Coordinates of C-alpha atoms in Angstrom, one line a residue:
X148 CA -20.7 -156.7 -100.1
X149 CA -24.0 -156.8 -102.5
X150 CA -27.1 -158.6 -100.7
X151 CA -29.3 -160.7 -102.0
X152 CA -33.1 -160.2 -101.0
X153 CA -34.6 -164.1 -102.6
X154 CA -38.3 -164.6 -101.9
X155 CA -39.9 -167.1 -99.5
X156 CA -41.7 -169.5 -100.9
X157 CA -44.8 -170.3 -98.7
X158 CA -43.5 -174.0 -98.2
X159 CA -39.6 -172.6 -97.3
X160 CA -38.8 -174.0 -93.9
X161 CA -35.4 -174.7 -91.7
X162 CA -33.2 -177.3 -93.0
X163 CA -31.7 -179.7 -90.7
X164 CA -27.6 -179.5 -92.2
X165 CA -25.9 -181.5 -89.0
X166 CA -26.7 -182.7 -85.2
X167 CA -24.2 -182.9 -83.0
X168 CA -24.2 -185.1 -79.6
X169 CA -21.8 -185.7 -77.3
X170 CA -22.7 -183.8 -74.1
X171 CA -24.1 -185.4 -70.9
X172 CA -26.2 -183.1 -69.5
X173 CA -28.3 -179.8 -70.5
X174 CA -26.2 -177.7 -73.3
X175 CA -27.0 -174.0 -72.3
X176 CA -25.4 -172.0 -74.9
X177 CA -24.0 -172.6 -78.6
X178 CA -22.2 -170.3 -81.0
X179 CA -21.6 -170.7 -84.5
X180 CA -17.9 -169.6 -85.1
X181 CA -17.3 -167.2 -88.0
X182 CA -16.0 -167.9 -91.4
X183 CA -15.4 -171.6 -89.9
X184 CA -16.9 -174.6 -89.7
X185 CA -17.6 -174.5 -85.8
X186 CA -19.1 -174.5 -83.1
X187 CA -18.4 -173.7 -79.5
X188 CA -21.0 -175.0 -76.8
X189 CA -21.1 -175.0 -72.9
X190 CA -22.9 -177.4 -70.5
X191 CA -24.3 -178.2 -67.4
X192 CA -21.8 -181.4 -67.9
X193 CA -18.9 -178.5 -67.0
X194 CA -17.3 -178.7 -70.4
X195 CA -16.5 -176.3 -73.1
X196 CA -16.1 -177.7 -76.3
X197 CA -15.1 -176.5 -80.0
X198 CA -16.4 -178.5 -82.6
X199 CA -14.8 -178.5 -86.0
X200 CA -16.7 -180.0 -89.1
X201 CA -14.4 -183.3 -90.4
X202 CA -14.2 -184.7 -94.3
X203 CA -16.4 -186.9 -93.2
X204 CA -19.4 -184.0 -92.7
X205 CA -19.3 -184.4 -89.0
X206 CA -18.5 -182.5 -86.2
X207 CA -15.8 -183.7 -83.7
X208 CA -14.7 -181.7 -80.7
X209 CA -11.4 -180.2 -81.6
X210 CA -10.6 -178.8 -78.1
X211 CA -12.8 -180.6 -74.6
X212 CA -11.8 -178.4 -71.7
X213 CA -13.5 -179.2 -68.1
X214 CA -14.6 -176.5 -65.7
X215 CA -15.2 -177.0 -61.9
X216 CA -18.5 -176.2 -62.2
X217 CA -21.8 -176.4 -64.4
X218 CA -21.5 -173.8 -67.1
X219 CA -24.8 -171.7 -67.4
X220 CA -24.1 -169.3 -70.3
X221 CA -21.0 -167.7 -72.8
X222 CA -20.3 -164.8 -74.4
X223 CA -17.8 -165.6 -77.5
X224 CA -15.2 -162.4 -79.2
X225 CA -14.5 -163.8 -82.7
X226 CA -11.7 -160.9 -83.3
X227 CA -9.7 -161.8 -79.9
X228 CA -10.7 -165.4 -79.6
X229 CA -12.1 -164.8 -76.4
X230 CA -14.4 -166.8 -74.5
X231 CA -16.4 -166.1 -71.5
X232 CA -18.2 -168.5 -69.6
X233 CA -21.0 -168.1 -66.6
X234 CA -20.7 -171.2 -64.3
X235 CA -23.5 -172.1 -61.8
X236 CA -21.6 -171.1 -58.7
X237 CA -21.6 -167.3 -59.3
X238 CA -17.6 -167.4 -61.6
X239 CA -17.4 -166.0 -64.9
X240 CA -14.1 -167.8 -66.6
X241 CA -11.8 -166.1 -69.1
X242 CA -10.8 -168.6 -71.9
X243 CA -7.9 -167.0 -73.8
X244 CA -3.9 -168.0 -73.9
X245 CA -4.7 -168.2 -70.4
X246 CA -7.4 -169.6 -68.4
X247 CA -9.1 -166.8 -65.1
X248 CA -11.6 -167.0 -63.3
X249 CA -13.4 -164.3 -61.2
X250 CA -16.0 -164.8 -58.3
X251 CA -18.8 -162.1 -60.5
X252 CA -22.1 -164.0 -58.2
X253 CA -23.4 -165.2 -55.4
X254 CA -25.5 -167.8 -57.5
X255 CA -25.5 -168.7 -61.4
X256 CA -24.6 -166.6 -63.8
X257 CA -27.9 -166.4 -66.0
X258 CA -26.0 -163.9 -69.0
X259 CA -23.5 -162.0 -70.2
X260 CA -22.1 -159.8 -72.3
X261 CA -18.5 -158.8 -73.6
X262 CA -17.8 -155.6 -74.8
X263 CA -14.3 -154.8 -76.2
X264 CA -14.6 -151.0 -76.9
X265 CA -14.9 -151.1 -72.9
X266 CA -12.9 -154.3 -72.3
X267 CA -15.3 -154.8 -69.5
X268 CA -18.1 -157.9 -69.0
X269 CA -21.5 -157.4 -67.6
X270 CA -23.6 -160.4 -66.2
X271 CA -26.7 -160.7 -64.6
X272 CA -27.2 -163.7 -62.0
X273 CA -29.6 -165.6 -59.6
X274 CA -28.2 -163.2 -56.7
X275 CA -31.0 -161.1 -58.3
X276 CA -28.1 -158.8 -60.0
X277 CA -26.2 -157.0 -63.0
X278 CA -22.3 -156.7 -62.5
X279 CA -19.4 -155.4 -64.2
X280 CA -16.5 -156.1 -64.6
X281 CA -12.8 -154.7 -66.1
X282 CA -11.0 -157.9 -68.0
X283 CA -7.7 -156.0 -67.8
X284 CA -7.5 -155.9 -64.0
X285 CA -10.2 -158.7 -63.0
X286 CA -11.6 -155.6 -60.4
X287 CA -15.4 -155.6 -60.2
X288 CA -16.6 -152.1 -61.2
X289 CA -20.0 -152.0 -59.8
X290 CA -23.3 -153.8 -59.1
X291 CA -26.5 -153.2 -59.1
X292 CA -29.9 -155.3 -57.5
X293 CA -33.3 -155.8 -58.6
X294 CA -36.1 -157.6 -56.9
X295 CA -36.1 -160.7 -58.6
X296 CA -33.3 -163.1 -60.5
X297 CA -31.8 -161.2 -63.5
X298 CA -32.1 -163.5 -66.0
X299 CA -31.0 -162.3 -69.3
X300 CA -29.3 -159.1 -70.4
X301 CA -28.2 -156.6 -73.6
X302 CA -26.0 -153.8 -74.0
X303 CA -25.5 -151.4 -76.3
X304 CA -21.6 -150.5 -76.3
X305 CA -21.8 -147.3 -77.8
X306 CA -23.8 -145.6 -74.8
X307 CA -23.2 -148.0 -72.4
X308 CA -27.0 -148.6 -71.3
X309 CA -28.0 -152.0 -69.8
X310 CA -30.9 -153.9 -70.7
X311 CA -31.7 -156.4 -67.6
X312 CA -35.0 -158.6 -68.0
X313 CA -36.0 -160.3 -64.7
X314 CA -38.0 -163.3 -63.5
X315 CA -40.4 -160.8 -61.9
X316 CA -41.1 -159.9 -66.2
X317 CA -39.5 -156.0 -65.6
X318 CA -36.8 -155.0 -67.9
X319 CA -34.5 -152.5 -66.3
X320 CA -32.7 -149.8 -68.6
X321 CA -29.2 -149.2 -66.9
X322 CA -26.5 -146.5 -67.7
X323 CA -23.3 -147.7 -66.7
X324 CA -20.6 -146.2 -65.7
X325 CA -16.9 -146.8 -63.4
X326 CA -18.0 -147.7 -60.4
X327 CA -21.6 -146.2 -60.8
X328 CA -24.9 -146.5 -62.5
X329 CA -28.0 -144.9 -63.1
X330 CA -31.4 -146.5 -63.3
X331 CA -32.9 -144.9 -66.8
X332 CA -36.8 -146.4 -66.8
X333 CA -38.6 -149.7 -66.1
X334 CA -39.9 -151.8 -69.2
X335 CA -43.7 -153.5 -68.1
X336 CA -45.7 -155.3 -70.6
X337 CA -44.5 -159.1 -69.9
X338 CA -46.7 -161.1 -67.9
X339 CA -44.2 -163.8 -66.7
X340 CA -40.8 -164.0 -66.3
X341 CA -38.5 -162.3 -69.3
X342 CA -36.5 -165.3 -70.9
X343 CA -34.7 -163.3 -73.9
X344 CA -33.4 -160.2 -75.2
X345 CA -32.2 -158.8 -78.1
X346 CA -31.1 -155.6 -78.8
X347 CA -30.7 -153.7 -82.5
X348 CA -28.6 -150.8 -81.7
X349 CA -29.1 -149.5 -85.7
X350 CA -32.9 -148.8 -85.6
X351 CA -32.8 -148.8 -81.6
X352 CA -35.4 -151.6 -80.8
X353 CA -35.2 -153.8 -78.4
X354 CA -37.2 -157.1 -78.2
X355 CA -38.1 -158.9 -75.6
X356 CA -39.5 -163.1 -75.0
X357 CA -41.0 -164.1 -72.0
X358 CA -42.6 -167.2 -70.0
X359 CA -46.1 -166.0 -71.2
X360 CA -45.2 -167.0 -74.6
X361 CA -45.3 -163.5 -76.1
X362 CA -42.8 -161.4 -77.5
X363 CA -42.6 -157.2 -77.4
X364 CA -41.1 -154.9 -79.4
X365 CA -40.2 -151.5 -77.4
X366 CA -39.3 -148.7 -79.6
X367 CA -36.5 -147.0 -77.4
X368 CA -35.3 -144.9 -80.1
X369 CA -38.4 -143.4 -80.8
X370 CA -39.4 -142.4 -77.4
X371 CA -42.8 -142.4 -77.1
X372 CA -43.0 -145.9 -75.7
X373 CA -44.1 -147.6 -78.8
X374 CA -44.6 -151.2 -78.3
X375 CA -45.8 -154.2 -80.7
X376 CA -47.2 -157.4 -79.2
X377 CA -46.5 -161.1 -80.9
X378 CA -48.2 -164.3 -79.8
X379 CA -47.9 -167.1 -81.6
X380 CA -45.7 -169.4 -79.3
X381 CA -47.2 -172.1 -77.1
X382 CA -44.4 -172.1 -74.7
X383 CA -41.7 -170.2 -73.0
X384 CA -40.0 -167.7 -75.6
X385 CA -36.1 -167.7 -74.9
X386 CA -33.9 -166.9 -77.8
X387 CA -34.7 -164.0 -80.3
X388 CA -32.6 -162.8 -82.9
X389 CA -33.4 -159.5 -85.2
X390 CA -32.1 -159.3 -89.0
X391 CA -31.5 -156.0 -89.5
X392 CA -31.2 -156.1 -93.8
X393 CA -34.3 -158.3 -94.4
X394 CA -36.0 -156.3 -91.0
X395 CA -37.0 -160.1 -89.8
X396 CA -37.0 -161.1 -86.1
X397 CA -36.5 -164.9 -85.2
X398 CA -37.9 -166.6 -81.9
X399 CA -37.7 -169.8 -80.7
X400 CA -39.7 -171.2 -77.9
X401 CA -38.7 -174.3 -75.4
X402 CA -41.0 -176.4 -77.6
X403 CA -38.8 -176.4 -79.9
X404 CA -41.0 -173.9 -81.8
X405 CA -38.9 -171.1 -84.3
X406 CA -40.9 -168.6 -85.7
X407 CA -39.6 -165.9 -88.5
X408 CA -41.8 -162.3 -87.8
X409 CA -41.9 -159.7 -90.4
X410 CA -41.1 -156.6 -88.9
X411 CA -40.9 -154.9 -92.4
X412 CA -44.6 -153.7 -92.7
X413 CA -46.8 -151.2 -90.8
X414 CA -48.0 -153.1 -87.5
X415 CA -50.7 -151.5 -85.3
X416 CA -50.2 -151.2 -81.0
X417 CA -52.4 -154.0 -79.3
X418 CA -54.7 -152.0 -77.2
X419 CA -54.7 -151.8 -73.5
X420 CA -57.1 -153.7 -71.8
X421 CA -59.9 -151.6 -70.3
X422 CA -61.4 -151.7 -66.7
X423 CA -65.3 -151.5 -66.2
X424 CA -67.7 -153.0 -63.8
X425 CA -70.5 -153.8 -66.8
X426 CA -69.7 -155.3 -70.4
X427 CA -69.2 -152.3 -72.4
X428 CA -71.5 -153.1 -75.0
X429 CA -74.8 -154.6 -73.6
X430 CA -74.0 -153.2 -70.3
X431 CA -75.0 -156.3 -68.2
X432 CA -73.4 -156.0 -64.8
X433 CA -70.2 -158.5 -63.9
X434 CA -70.5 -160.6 -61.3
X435 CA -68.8 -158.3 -58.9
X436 CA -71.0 -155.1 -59.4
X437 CA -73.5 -156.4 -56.7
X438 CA -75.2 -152.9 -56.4
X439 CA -76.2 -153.4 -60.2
X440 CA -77.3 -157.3 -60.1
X441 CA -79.2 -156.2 -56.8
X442 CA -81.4 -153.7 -58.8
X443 CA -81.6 -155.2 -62.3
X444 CA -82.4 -158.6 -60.6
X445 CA -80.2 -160.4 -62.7
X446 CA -76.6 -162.4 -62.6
X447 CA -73.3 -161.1 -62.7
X448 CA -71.3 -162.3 -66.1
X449 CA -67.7 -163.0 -66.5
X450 CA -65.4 -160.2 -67.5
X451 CA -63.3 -160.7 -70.9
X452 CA -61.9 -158.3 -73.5
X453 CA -61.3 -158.0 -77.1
X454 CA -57.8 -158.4 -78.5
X455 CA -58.7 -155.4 -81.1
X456 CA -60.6 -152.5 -78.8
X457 CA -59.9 -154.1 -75.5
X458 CA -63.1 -153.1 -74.1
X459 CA -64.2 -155.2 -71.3
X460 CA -67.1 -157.6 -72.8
X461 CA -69.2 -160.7 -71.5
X462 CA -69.2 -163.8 -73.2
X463 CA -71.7 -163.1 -75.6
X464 CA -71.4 -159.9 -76.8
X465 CA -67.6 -161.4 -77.5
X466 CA -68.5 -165.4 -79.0
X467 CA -66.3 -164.8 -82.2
X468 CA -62.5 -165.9 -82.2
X469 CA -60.1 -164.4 -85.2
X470 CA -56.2 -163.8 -86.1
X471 CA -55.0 -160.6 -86.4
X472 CA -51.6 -160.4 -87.2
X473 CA -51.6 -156.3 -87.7
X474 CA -51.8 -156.6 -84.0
X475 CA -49.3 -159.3 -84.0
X476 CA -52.3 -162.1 -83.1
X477 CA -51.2 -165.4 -85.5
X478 CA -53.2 -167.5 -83.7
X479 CA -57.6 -167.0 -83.1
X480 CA -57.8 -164.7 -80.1
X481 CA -61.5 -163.0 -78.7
X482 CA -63.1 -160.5 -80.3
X483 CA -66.0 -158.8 -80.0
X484 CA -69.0 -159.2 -82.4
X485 CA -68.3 -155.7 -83.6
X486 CA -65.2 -155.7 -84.6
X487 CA -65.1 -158.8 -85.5
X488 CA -67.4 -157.4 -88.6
X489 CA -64.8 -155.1 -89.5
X490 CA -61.7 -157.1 -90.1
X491 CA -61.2 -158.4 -93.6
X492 CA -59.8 -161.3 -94.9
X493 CA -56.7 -159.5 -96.3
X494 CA -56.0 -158.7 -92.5
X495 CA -56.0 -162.3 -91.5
X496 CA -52.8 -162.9 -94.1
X497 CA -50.1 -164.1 -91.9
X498 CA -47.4 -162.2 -90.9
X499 CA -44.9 -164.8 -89.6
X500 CA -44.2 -168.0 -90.2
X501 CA -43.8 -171.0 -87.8
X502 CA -41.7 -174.3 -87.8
X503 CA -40.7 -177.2 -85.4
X504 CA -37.5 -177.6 -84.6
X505 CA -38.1 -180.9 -83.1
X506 CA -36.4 -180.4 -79.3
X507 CA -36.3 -178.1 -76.9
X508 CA -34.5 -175.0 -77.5
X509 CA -32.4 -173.1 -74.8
X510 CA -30.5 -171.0 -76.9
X511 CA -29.9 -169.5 -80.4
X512 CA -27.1 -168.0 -82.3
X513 CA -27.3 -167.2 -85.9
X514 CA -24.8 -166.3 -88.8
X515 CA -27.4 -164.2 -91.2
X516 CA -24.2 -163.6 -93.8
X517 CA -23.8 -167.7 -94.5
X518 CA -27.7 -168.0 -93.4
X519 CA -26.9 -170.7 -90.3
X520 CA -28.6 -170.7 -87.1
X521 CA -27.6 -173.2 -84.2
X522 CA -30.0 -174.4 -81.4
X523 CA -29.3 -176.0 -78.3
X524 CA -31.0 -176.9 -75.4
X525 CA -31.9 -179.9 -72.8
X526 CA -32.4 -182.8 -74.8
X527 CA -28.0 -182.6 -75.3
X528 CA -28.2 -182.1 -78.7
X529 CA -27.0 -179.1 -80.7
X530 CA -28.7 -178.6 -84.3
X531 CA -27.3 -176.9 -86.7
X532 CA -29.9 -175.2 -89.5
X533 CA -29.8 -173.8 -93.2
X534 CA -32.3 -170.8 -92.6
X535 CA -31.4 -169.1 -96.1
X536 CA -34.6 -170.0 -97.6
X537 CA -36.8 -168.7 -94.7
X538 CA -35.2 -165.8 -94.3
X539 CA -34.2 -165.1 -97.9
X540 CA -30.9 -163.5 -97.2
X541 CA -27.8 -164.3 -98.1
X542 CA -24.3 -162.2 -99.2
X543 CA -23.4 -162.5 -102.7
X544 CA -20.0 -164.1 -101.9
X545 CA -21.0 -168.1 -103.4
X546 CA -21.9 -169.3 -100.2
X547 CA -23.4 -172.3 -101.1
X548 CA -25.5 -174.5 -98.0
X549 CA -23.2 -177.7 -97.2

């Protein structure tokens, strides 16, 4: 099918096409269903429910099925109308003709992942592991433990690697095999606790969306550790979602905040911070270089560093604040005087866009061919959104918003 690349007008934001309410407690996943009008959801409530839109424009739940315990997370198969649910005591439930269920945890299941060209199901839980699992025989295949809770996971069926993010802010690359794995590399960068992933197994990126309100790009398929640093959220980030034809990354943050990142333009590496025991440009001691303030006879300063050399700086050799969204900054960050000088005004033009999505937002699924994206989260409302204007993609095959 032909695509159709519109441009964004600067005032294009998410439209708000239906709300649907219903549940009693937190909602922790949603998932639009293709080429229908619907929407499967889970909840802490211990429902699963599929909503089908009515004549009247509303959405009604077609099928309400109750599970013995909370459901934490889901995993949907469009082609074998499979669904796969992670409950809060450890099971991961098999919703076909048939209803299964198969003890995967110790503690919630925080993810998961359904892959048919395997047939098996990998989930990460808050036993601080990554299992898998064959759906044919309900055996577990193998397990692996990490030092923190897993918390969210992708995997790329073709090579069968793992990508576990953790609460300690790790991400663990994993190549899984029948009853054995391999440990591949450890991803550092996050400061807090990962809370997303999302992996594009075309251009081999993976992205990741943590509690420090930052989001990385790692450039696995290029290896040589690339990475491109986003800040623009004020809160946790934990969905993401990557467009692969208009090269656009979505992110939404537990404020309720959804931002839409251009990833189709040349972006710069943030610098790592460096270490030094003076401000690296007047060279006045910090206040833990007590040799130096003992023979200068003066106070130690506070360390800082600028977001665009990261040298380390005092206070006022650094007193400027600026964007610099090359470097994925959307939001004034320090600078120091000197190269504050030397960014333009045509490198402070945004590359991203931000908008409210008015609750808090748990999870994200997205249909980029009809342009809809559903949010969910713990206010027990599911929104559902036209995003075709803010991302300016749709197929040519007269999808028209309803």
């Amino acid at each position: 099918m032909a695509a159709e690349i519109h441009s964004r007008p600067q005032t294009a934001r998410p439209v708000l096409l239906n709300k649907i309410e219903g549940h009693s407690d937190t909602v922790n996943a949603a998932v639009l269903i293709p080429k229908e009008d619907g929407v499967i959801t889970v909840s802490e409530d211990r429902t699963i429910r599929v909503w089908l839109k009515r004549d009247s424009g509303q959405y009604w739940p077609s099928i309400y099925h109750t599970v013995s315990s909370p459901c934490s997370c889901m995993s949907y198969h469009h082609d074998s109308r499979r669904i796969f649910i992670g409950q809060d005591n450890g099971a991961v439930v098999v919703s076909e003709a048939t209803v299964t269920q198969t003890n995967a945890h110790q503690n919630r299941v925080s993810d998961m992942v359904f892959s048919l060209e395997s047939e098996w199901v990998v989930s990460t839980g808050h036993d601080k592991s990554v299992s898998w699992m064959c759906t044919h025989s309900g055996s577990m295949l193998g397990r692996h433990y990490f030092t923190a809770w897993a918390s969210c996971l992708q995997y790329d069926h073709e090579t069968q690697h793992a990508f576990v993010g953790d609460y300690s802010g790790q991400i663990t690359l994993l190549k899984l095999e029948k009853q054995t794995y391999s440990t591949i590399t450890t991803l550092k960068g996050h400061e807090g606790s990962i809370g997303a992933l999302w992996w594009d197994p075309v251009q081999r990126l993976l992205f990741s969306g943590a509690s420090d309100h930052s989001v990385i790009m790692w450039d696995i398929g290029g290896r040589k550790g690339r990475t491109l640093l986003l800040q623009g959220h004020h809160e946790r980030v934990q969905a993401l979602r990557y467009l692969q034809l208009t090269r656009q990354l979505l992110s939404c943050s537990a404020d309720g905040g959804i931002a839409v990142w251009n990833m189709d333009t040349q972006r710069e590496e943030a610098p790592q911070w460096l270490d030094s025991d003076s401000c690296q440009k007047c060279e006045q001691p910090f206040f833990w270089n007590i040799k130096q303030m003992w023979d200068t006879k003066t106070l130690g300063l506070r360390q800082h560093h600028c977001r665009k050399c990261g040298k380390a700086v005092c206070g006022k050799c650094s007193s400027k604040r600026s964007t610099f969204p090359l470097m994925g900054f959307e939001f004034p960050v320090r600078v120091c005087d000197a190269c504050f000088d030397t960014i333009k005004e045509e490198d402070r033009t945004p590359l991203a866009t931000f908008h409210e999505g008015k609750h808090n937002i748990a999870h994200m699924d997205m249909d980029p061919s009809r342009g809809l994206m559903v949010t969910c989260g713990s206010d027990r409302i599911v929104k559902i959104w036209d995003m075709t204007q803010v991302v300016g993609c749709s197929l040519a095959t007269g999808f028209s918003p309803r």
